[in-house]
Amino acid sequence: MPAPDSPPVTVDVRAVQVAEHSYFIPGLSGAASAENQGFMSNAGFVVTPAGVVVFDTLGSPSLAQAMVKAIRGVTSQPIKRVIVSHYHADHYYGVQVFKDLGAEIWTHESGKGVIGSDAAKLRYAQRKDVLGQWISDRTQRFPEPDLWLSGDTDFELGGLHFRLRHVGPAHSDEDLVMYVTEDGTLYAGDLVFKGRVPFVGDADSRRWLAALDKLIAFQPRVLVPGHGAASDTPMADLTLTRDYLRFLREAMGKAVADLTPFEDAYAQTDWSQYAGLPAFAEANRLNAYNTYILMEKESLER
């Protein structure tokens, strides 16, 4: 049964056209908060003559309901399919709304076990605490996908060709990107953060860098990142994310090699080239710490 309607959001959830068939929903900057109502990531959709393909579903049922309204402002075509890039709260908490509309939910099988896991329960509790009315046990559900993808998958709908590529483990184990051939549009999920510091978490940055090479190979004309504005200069944004990850690895790798404690290493590192970017205060220290731990592990592999 569908969950009760969630309270309507007051943030501006709107559709922005980036190519003939491709649109994105631009989230706000910064971390999830009661002020932004959890609207701090992007989503997107592609309109074909046979229906709509959605990429990610935002961070709450309320936001997803607003996203459906934005889609309906563009087309009356049925929403056929939802691609979940990865199971981080801000990208999939709205999936139930699309499931209730009859859409098929697709994601990569590396995400099996995430829903209902201890880590997911902790994140849900944190989101309830931070977002209040926007996340509640009364309205939130986590339906299983209709299809777990085992690898790269291509499909056609309404004459448009979609290329799904599994590029994880990088930002997450299950990272999926979607390329729309006719539009040259790449929906990159959280592998690329336009104009802001990425949230690295416990990701394997070495594999993330390899994944960025796969994105570069598409040579997209338009890039829709998981956070930040859509880009018609994709290479610059791919390069920013790549260079930040390289900087983290080089700085923390040197500290590990020199046996410098993390606190000292962090204080001694010149972060000035990134300190002015959105989400630096929220993400950078944790990014550096997790990269320091990763570089310690990698040093033991040599």
Short mmCIF file of C-alpha atoms in Angstrom, two decimals:
data_model
loop_
_atom_site.label_atom_id
_atom_site.label_comp_id
_atom_site.label_asym_id
_atom_site.label_seq_id
_atom_site.Cartn_x
_atom_site.Cartn_y
_atom_site.Cartn_z
CA MET A 1 0.00 0.00 0.00
CA PRO A 2 1.24 3.52 -0.71
CA ALA A 3 2.44 5.45 2.32
CA PRO A 4 0.43 8.52 3.37
CA ASP A 5 1.32 11.72 1.58
CA SER A 6 4.25 13.50 3.17
CA PRO A 7 4.04 17.20 4.02
CA PRO A 8 4.71 19.38 0.98
CA VAL A 9 8.11 21.01 0.80
CA THR A 10 8.55 24.75 0.41
CA VAL A 11 11.91 24.61 -1.37
CA ASP A 12 11.94 25.19 -5.13
CA VAL A 13 11.98 21.78 -6.81
CA ARG A 14 12.05 22.51 -10.53
CA ALA A 15 13.03 20.93 -13.82
CA VAL A 16 15.83 22.46 -15.88
CA GLN A 17 16.26 21.33 -19.49
CA VAL A 18 19.88 20.57 -20.40
CA ALA A 19 19.43 18.83 -23.78
CA GLU A 20 16.60 17.98 -26.18
CA HIS A 21 15.23 15.17 -24.02
CA SER A 22 17.22 15.55 -20.80
CA TYR A 23 16.37 17.47 -17.63
CA PHE A 24 17.73 17.80 -14.14
CA ILE A 25 16.39 18.79 -10.75
CA PRO A 26 18.95 21.13 -9.15
CA GLY A 27 19.41 20.64 -5.42
CA LEU A 28 20.65 23.27 -2.99
CA SER A 29 24.21 23.55 -1.71
CA GLY A 30 25.45 22.39 1.67
CA ALA A 31 24.66 19.43 3.89
CA ALA A 32 21.13 18.18 4.66
CA SER A 33 19.37 20.45 7.15
CA ALA A 34 15.93 21.45 8.34
CA GLU A 35 16.46 24.73 6.49
CA ASN A 36 16.95 23.10 3.08
CA GLN A 37 14.48 20.30 3.94
CA GLY A 38 17.03 17.69 2.83
CA PHE A 39 17.13 19.09 -0.71
CA MET A 40 20.89 18.98 -1.20
CA SER A 41 21.37 16.64 -4.14
CA ASN A 42 20.39 16.55 -7.79
CA ALA A 43 18.18 14.18 -9.71
CA GLY A 44 17.26 14.00 -13.38
CA PHE A 45 14.89 12.60 -15.96
CA VAL A 46 14.73 11.92 -19.69
CA VAL A 47 11.53 12.28 -21.70
CA THR A 48 11.02 9.80 -24.56
CA PRO A 49 7.97 9.19 -26.78
CA ALA A 50 7.39 5.95 -24.83
CA GLY A 51 7.78 7.27 -21.29
CA VAL A 52 10.10 8.89 -18.78
CA VAL A 53 13.35 7.53 -17.34
CA VAL A 54 14.28 8.99 -13.94
CA PHE A 55 17.78 9.12 -12.47
CA ASP A 56 17.71 9.24 -8.64
CA THR A 57 14.74 10.25 -6.50
CA LEU A 58 16.01 12.88 -4.02
CA GLY A 59 16.17 12.66 -0.24
CA SER A 60 12.60 12.23 1.02
CA PRO A 61 9.12 11.25 -0.12
CA SER A 62 8.13 14.92 0.10
CA LEU A 63 10.89 15.93 -2.29
CA ALA A 64 10.04 13.04 -4.62
CA GLN A 65 6.41 14.17 -4.74
CA ALA A 66 7.61 17.65 -5.70
CA MET A 67 9.86 16.09 -8.34
CA VAL A 68 6.91 14.21 -9.86
CA LYS A 69 5.04 17.53 -10.03
CA ALA A 70 8.01 19.08 -11.83
CA ILE A 71 8.07 16.18 -14.32
CA ARG A 72 4.34 16.60 -14.90
CA GLY A 73 5.01 20.23 -15.73
CA VAL A 74 7.13 19.00 -18.66
CA THR A 75 5.31 15.89 -19.89
CA SER A 76 2.29 13.69 -19.30
CA GLN A 77 4.24 10.61 -20.41
CA PRO A 78 4.19 7.79 -17.83
CA ILE A 79 7.24 7.39 -15.61
CA LYS A 80 8.52 4.01 -16.74
CA ARG A 81 11.85 3.44 -15.06
CA VAL A 82 13.96 4.76 -12.19
CA ILE A 83 17.72 4.30 -12.07
CA VAL A 84 19.16 4.57 -8.55
CA SER A 85 22.77 5.65 -8.79
CA HIS A 86 23.64 4.49 -5.26
CA TYR A 87 22.14 3.95 -1.84
CA HIS A 88 23.00 7.16 -0.04
CA ALA A 89 20.03 8.81 1.67
CA ASP A 90 19.89 11.96 -0.42
CA HIS A 91 19.58 9.96 -3.65
CA TYR A 92 17.06 7.21 -2.91
CA TYR A 93 14.78 8.13 0.00
CA GLY A 94 12.13 9.23 -2.50
CA VAL A 95 12.04 5.95 -4.42
CA GLN A 96 8.74 4.78 -2.90
CA VAL A 97 6.86 7.62 -4.60
CA PHE A 98 7.93 6.43 -8.04
CA LYS A 99 7.33 2.79 -7.15
CA ASP A 100 3.76 3.66 -6.18
CA LEU A 101 3.31 5.25 -9.63
CA GLY A 102 4.21 1.92 -11.26
CA ALA A 103 7.79 2.68 -12.29
CA GLU A 104 10.38 -0.09 -12.39
CA ILE A 105 13.30 0.49 -10.02
CA TRP A 106 16.75 -0.53 -11.27
CA THR A 107 20.05 -0.41 -9.44
CA HIS A 108 23.28 -2.37 -9.18
CA GLU A 109 23.45 -5.60 -7.22
CA SER A 110 26.35 -4.31 -5.13
CA GLY A 111 23.68 -2.43 -3.22
CA LYS A 112 22.11 -5.66 -1.96
CA GLY A 113 22.07 -5.69 1.79
CA VAL A 114 22.20 -1.91 2.16
CA ILE A 115 18.50 -1.50 2.94
CA GLY A 116 17.94 -2.72 6.47
CA SER A 117 21.64 -2.82 7.31
CA ASP A 118 22.96 -1.37 10.57
CA ALA A 119 24.61 1.47 8.65
CA ALA A 120 21.36 2.29 6.84
CA LYS A 121 19.44 2.27 10.13
CA LEU A 122 21.94 4.69 11.65
CA ARG A 123 21.67 7.00 8.65
CA TYR A 124 17.88 6.88 8.80
CA ALA A 125 17.94 7.81 12.49
CA GLN A 126 20.31 10.67 11.73
CA ARG A 127 18.09 11.94 8.92
CA LYS A 128 15.01 11.83 11.16
CA ASP A 129 16.86 13.79 13.80
CA VAL A 130 18.12 16.43 11.37
CA LEU A 131 15.12 16.76 9.05
CA GLY A 132 12.23 16.36 11.47
CA GLN A 133 8.85 16.24 9.68
CA TRP A 134 10.41 15.49 6.29
CA ILE A 135 11.48 11.98 7.37
CA SER A 136 9.13 9.96 9.55
CA ASP A 137 8.20 6.34 10.20
CA ARG A 138 4.64 7.15 9.13
CA THR A 139 5.53 8.17 5.59
CA GLN A 140 8.90 6.56 4.77
CA ARG A 141 9.29 3.16 3.09
CA PHE A 142 12.23 1.47 1.35
CA PRO A 143 10.94 -0.79 -1.45
CA GLU A 144 13.32 -3.30 -2.98
CA PRO A 145 14.35 -2.71 -6.62
CA ASP A 146 12.54 -4.55 -9.39
CA LEU A 147 15.86 -5.35 -11.06
CA TRP A 148 19.35 -5.77 -9.62
CA LEU A 149 21.83 -5.15 -12.43
CA SER A 150 24.90 -7.37 -12.52
CA GLY A 151 27.00 -5.10 -14.72
CA ASP A 152 26.91 -2.61 -17.57
CA THR A 153 23.47 -2.47 -19.20
CA ASP A 154 22.18 -0.79 -22.36
CA PHE A 155 18.52 -0.27 -23.16
CA GLU A 156 16.31 1.62 -25.60
CA LEU A 157 13.07 3.43 -24.85
CA GLY A 158 11.08 5.49 -27.32
CA GLY A 159 13.95 5.56 -29.80
CA LEU A 160 16.48 6.89 -27.27
CA HIS A 161 19.46 4.81 -26.22
CA PHE A 162 20.62 4.61 -22.62
CA ARG A 163 23.96 3.26 -21.44
CA LEU A 164 24.23 2.33 -17.77
CA ARG A 165 27.73 1.77 -16.48
CA HIS A 166 28.72 0.31 -13.15
CA VAL A 167 31.73 2.38 -12.08
CA GLY A 168 31.92 1.30 -8.43
CA PRO A 169 33.27 0.67 -6.00
CA ALA A 170 34.19 4.34 -5.96
CA HIS A 171 31.98 6.81 -4.10
CA SER A 172 29.96 3.69 -3.20
CA ASP A 173 30.14 0.02 -4.13
CA GLU A 174 27.08 0.26 -6.35
CA ASP A 175 27.83 3.49 -8.27
CA LEU A 176 25.89 3.65 -11.55
CA VAL A 177 26.06 6.38 -14.18
CA MET A 178 23.67 6.86 -17.11
CA TYR A 179 24.62 8.19 -20.53
CA VAL A 180 21.93 9.28 -23.00
CA THR A 181 23.46 8.75 -26.42
CA GLU A 182 21.28 11.05 -28.54
CA ASP A 183 21.67 13.98 -26.11
CA GLY A 184 25.27 13.37 -25.09
CA THR A 185 24.10 13.78 -21.49
CA LEU A 186 25.88 12.01 -18.66
CA TYR A 187 24.12 11.60 -15.32
CA ALA A 188 27.13 11.00 -13.10
CA GLY A 189 25.70 10.59 -9.61
CA ASP A 190 28.13 11.42 -6.84
CA LEU A 191 31.26 10.58 -8.80
CA VAL A 192 31.38 14.23 -9.82
CA PHE A 193 30.54 17.20 -7.60
CA LYS A 194 30.38 20.42 -9.61
CA GLY A 195 31.96 23.38 -7.91
CA ARG A 196 32.06 21.84 -4.43
CA VAL A 197 34.09 19.51 -2.27
CA PRO A 198 32.92 15.92 -2.77
CA PHE A 199 31.90 13.71 0.12
CA VAL A 200 34.51 10.95 -0.01
CA GLY A 201 33.46 9.08 3.12
CA ASP A 202 35.08 5.66 3.23
CA ALA A 203 35.23 5.39 -0.56
CA ASP A 204 38.21 3.84 -2.29
CA SER A 205 39.67 6.93 -3.93
CA ARG A 206 42.06 4.88 -6.05
CA ARG A 207 39.10 3.14 -7.69
CA TRP A 208 37.19 6.41 -7.83
CA LEU A 209 39.96 7.90 -9.94
CA ALA A 210 39.75 4.90 -12.27
CA ALA A 211 35.98 5.42 -12.51
CA LEU A 212 36.51 9.05 -13.53
CA ASP A 213 38.56 7.80 -16.46
CA LYS A 214 35.48 5.85 -17.62
CA LEU A 215 33.38 9.01 -17.46
CA ILE A 216 35.93 10.97 -19.42
CA ALA A 217 35.80 8.28 -22.12
CA PHE A 218 32.14 9.17 -22.84
CA GLN A 219 33.22 12.67 -23.92
CA PRO A 220 29.81 13.98 -22.82
CA ARG A 221 28.42 17.29 -24.06
CA VAL A 222 26.47 17.85 -20.84
CA LEU A 223 27.18 16.49 -17.38
CA VAL A 224 24.65 16.32 -14.56
CA PRO A 225 26.53 15.77 -11.29
CA GLY A 226 25.08 14.47 -8.04
CA HIS A 227 25.57 17.92 -6.51
CA GLY A 228 25.97 21.35 -8.05
CA ALA A 229 24.91 22.85 -11.35
CA ALA A 230 24.74 20.92 -14.60
CA SER A 231 27.76 21.52 -16.77
CA ASP A 232 28.28 22.16 -20.45
CA THR A 233 32.02 22.02 -19.76
CA PRO A 234 32.18 18.48 -18.37
CA MET A 235 35.93 18.10 -18.58
CA ALA A 236 36.52 20.98 -16.17
CA ASP A 237 34.25 19.43 -13.57
CA LEU A 238 35.62 15.95 -14.04
CA THR A 239 39.06 17.46 -13.60
CA LEU A 240 38.13 19.30 -10.38
CA THR A 241 36.92 16.12 -8.72
CA ARG A 242 39.89 14.15 -10.01
CA ASP A 243 42.40 16.77 -8.84
CA TYR A 244 40.84 17.01 -5.37
CA LEU A 245 41.06 13.24 -4.92
CA ARG A 246 44.65 13.25 -6.13
CA PHE A 247 45.49 16.09 -3.74
CA LEU A 248 43.99 14.19 -0.81
CA ARG A 249 45.91 11.05 -1.68
CA GLU A 250 49.20 12.87 -2.19
CA ALA A 251 48.95 14.93 1.01
CA MET A 252 47.76 12.10 3.25
CA GLY A 253 50.02 9.56 1.52
CA LYS A 254 53.06 11.71 2.27
CA ALA A 255 51.97 12.07 5.90
CA VAL A 256 51.65 8.31 6.25
CA ALA A 257 55.04 7.74 4.64
CA ASP A 258 56.62 10.32 6.99
CA LEU A 259 54.82 8.81 10.02
CA THR A 260 53.16 12.16 10.67
CA PRO A 261 50.08 11.84 12.93
CA PHE A 262 46.83 12.78 11.23
CA GLU A 263 46.10 15.86 13.36
CA ASP A 264 49.51 17.31 12.52
CA ALA A 265 49.19 16.36 8.86
CA TYR A 266 45.80 18.02 8.57
CA ALA A 267 47.00 21.21 10.22
CA GLN A 268 50.11 21.38 8.05
CA THR A 269 48.32 20.83 4.73
CA ASP A 270 47.57 23.91 2.63
CA TRP A 271 43.86 23.55 1.80
CA SER A 272 43.53 27.06 0.37
CA GLN A 273 42.70 25.99 -3.20
CA TYR A 274 39.60 24.13 -1.94
CA ALA A 275 38.69 25.99 1.27
CA GLY A 276 36.38 28.42 -0.53
CA LEU A 277 34.25 25.72 -2.13
CA PRO A 278 30.80 24.76 -0.80
CA ALA A 279 30.76 21.81 1.65
CA PHE A 280 34.45 22.23 2.51
CA ALA A 281 33.70 22.76 6.21
CA GLU A 282 31.31 19.81 6.34
CA ALA A 283 33.28 17.30 4.29
CA ASN A 284 36.98 18.02 4.03
CA ARG A 285 38.25 16.97 7.45
CA LEU A 286 36.42 13.62 7.30
CA ASN A 287 37.58 13.15 3.71
CA ALA A 288 41.17 13.71 4.78
CA TYR A 289 40.91 11.41 7.78
CA ASN A 290 39.39 8.55 5.79
CA THR A 291 41.99 9.03 3.06
CA TYR A 292 44.75 8.94 5.71
CA ILE A 293 43.40 5.56 6.92
CA LEU A 294 43.14 4.35 3.32
CA MET A 295 46.73 5.35 2.58
CA GLU A 296 47.87 3.46 5.69
CA LYS A 297 46.11 0.35 4.38
CA GLU A 298 47.59 0.79 0.92
CA SER A 299 51.07 1.18 2.42
CA LEU A 300 50.73 -2.25 4.02
CA GLU A 301 49.88 -3.78 0.63
CA ARG A 302 53.23 -2.80 -0.87
#
